mmCIF file of C-alpha atoms in Angstrom:
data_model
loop_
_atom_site.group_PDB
_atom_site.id
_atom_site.type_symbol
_atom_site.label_atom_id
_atom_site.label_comp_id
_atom_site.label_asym_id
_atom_site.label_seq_id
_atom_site.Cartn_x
_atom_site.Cartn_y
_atom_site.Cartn_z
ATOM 1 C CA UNK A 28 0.000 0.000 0.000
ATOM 2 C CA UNK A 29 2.818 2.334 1.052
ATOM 3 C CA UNK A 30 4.064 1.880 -2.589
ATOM 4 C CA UNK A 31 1.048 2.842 -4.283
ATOM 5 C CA UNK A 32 0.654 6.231 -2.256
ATOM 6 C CA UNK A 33 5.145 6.840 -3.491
ATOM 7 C CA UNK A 34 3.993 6.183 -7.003
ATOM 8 C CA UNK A 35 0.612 8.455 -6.996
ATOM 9 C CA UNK A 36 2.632 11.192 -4.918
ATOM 10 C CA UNK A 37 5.241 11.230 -7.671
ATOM 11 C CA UNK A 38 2.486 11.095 -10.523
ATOM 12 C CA UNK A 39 1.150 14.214 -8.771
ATOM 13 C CA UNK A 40 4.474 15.786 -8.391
ATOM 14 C CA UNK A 41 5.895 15.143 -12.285
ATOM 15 C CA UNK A 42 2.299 16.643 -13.614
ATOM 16 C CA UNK A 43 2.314 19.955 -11.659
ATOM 17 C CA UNK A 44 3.470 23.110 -12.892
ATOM 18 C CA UNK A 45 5.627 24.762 -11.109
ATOM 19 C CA UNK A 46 5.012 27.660 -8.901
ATOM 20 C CA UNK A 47 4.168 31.186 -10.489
ATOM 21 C CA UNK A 48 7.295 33.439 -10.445
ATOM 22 C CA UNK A 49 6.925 35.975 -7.579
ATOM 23 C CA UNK A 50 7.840 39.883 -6.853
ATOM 24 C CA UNK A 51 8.020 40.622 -10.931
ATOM 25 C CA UNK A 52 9.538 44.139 -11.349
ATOM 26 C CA UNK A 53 9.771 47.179 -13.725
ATOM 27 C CA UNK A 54 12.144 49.427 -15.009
ATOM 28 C CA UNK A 55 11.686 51.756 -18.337
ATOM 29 C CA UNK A 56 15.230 53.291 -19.929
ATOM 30 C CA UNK A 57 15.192 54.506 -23.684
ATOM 31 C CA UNK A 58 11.812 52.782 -24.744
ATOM 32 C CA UNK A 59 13.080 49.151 -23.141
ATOM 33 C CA UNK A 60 11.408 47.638 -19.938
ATOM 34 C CA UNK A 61 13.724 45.968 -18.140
ATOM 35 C CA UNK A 62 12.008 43.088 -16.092
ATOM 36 C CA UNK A 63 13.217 41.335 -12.903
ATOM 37 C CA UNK A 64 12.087 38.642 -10.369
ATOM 38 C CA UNK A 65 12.993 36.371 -7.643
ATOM 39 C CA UNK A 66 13.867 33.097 -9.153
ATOM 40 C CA UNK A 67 12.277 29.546 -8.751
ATOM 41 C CA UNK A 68 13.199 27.134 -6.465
ATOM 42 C CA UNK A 69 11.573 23.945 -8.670
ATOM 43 C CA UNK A 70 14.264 21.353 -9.482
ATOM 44 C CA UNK A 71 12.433 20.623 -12.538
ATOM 45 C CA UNK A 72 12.549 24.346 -13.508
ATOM 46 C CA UNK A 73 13.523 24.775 -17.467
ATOM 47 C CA UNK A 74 12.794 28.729 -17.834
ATOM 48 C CA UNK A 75 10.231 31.599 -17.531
ATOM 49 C CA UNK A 76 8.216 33.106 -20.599
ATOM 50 C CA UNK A 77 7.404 36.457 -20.641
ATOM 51 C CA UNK A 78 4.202 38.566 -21.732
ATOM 52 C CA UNK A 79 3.117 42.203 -21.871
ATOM 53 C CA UNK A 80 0.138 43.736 -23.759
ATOM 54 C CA UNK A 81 -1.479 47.266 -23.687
ATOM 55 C CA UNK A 82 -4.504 45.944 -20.980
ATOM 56 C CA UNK A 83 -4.343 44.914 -17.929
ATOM 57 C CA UNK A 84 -4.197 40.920 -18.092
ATOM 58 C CA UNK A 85 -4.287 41.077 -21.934
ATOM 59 C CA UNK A 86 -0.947 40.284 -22.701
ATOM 60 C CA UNK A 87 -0.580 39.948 -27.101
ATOM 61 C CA UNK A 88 3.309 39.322 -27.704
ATOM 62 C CA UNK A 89 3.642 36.695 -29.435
ATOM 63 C CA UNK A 90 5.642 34.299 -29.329
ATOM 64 C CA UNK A 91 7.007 34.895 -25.708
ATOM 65 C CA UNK A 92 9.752 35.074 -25.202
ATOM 66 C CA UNK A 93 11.761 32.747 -23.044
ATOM 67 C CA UNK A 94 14.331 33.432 -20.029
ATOM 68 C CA UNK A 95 16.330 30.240 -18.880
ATOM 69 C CA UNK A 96 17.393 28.903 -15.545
ATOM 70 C CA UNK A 97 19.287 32.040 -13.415
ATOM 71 C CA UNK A 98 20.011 33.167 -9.601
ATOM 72 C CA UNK A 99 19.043 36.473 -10.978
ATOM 73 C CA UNK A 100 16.273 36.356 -13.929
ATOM 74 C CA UNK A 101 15.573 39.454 -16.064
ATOM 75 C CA UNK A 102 14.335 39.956 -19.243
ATOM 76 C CA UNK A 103 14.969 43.766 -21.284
ATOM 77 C CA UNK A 104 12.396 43.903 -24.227
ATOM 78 C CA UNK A 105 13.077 45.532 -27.300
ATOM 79 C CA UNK A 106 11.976 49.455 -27.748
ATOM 80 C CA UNK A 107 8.469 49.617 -27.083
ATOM 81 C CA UNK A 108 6.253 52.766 -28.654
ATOM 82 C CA UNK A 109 5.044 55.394 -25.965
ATOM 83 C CA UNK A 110 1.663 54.585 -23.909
ATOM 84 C CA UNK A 111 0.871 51.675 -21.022
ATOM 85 C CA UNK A 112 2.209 48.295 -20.849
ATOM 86 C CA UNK A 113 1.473 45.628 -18.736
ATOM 87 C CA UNK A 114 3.871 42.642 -18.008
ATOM 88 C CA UNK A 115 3.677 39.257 -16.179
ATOM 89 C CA UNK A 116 5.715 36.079 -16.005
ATOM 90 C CA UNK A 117 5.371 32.680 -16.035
ATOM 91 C CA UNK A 118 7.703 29.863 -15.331
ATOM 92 C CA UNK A 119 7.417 26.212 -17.067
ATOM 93 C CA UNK A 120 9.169 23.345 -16.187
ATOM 94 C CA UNK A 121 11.408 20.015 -17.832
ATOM 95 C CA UNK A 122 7.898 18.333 -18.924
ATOM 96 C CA UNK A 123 6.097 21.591 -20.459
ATOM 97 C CA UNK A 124 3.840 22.188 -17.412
ATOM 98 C CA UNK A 125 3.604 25.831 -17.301
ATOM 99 C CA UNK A 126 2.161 28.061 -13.719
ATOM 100 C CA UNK A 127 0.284 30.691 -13.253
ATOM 101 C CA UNK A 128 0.626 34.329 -13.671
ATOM 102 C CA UNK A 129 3.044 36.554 -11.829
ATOM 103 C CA UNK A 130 1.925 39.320 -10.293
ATOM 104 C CA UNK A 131 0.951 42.014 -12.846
ATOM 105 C CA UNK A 132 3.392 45.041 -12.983
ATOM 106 C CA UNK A 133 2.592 48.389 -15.345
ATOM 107 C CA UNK A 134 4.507 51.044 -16.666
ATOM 108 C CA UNK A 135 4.309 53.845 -19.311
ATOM 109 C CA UNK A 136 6.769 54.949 -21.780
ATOM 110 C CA UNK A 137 7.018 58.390 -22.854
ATOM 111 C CA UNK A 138 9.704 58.852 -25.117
ATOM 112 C CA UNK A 139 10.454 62.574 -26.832
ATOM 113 C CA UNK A 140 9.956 62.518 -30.148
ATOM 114 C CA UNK A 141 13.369 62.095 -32.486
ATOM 115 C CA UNK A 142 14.058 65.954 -33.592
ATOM 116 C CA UNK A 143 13.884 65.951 -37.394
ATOM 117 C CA UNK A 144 17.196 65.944 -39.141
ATOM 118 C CA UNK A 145 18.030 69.288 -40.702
ATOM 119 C CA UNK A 146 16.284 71.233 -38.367
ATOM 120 C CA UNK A 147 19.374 73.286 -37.342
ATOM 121 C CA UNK A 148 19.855 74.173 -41.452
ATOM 122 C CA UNK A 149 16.247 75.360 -41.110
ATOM 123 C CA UNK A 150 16.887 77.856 -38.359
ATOM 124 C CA UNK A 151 20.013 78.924 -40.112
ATOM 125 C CA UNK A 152 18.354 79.522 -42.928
ATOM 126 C CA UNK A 153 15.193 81.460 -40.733
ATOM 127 C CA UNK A 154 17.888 83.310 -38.441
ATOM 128 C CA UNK A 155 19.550 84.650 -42.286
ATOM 129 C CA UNK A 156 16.506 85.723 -43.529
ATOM 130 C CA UNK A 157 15.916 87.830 -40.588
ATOM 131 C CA UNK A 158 18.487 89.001 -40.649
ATOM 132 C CA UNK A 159 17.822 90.167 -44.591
ATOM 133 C CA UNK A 160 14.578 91.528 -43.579
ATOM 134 C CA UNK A 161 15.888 93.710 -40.868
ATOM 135 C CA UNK A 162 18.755 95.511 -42.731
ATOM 136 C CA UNK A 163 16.167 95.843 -45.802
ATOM 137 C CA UNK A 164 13.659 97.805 -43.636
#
């Protein structure tokens, strides 16, 4: 009998996901969220995926990307336009069992626009003709 329970107990325990990853942090520089969080303890553990979207819980990257096995997991997106982004992760394990959501973390990127190139011809070009206009009159 006591054999039975060791085999259903490691049934359970090869078709669980692993835990959700936990304390998921933000951090915007240049357009590019930089994402952090503590790592998984799972011995099983084979890597994170990562999602963001413009709604809250409506994440629409696709494919995610993936972050392997570290003592200190982050993931840096590429450049992302200006407005709200929401981000969670998820970590999956050896037999493609994946968990939960993280928790949720926001942040919005407001990026200056790029100046046009040539502008500083143009105001050359404006400061001269002032400059024409003034000694004509």
């Amino acid at each position: 009998m006591d054999k039975r329970i060791c085999m259903i107990c490691l049934i359970f325990i090869l078709m669980a996901a692993p835990a959700a990853a936990a304390n998921v942090e933000a951090e915007q520089q240049d357009g590019k969220v930089t994402l952090t969080w503590d790592p998984n303890q799972e011995a099983d553990l084979a890597g994170y995926k990562i999602y963001w979207g413009r709604g809250a819980g409506n994440y629409t990257n696709s494919p995610q990307p993936t972050v392997g096995v570290s003592a200190n997991p982050q993931f840096t997106t590429p450049a992302l336009p200006n407005g709200t982004w929401y981000f969670a992760v998820t970590a999956y394990n050896t037999a493609g069992k994946e968990s939960g959501f993280s928790n949720e973390v926001s942040i919005t990127i407001a990026m200056a626009p790029v100046p046009p190139k040539g502008l500083r011809l143009i105001e050359k070009l404006v400061a001269a003709i002032w400059k024409l206009i003034t000694f004509i009159v």
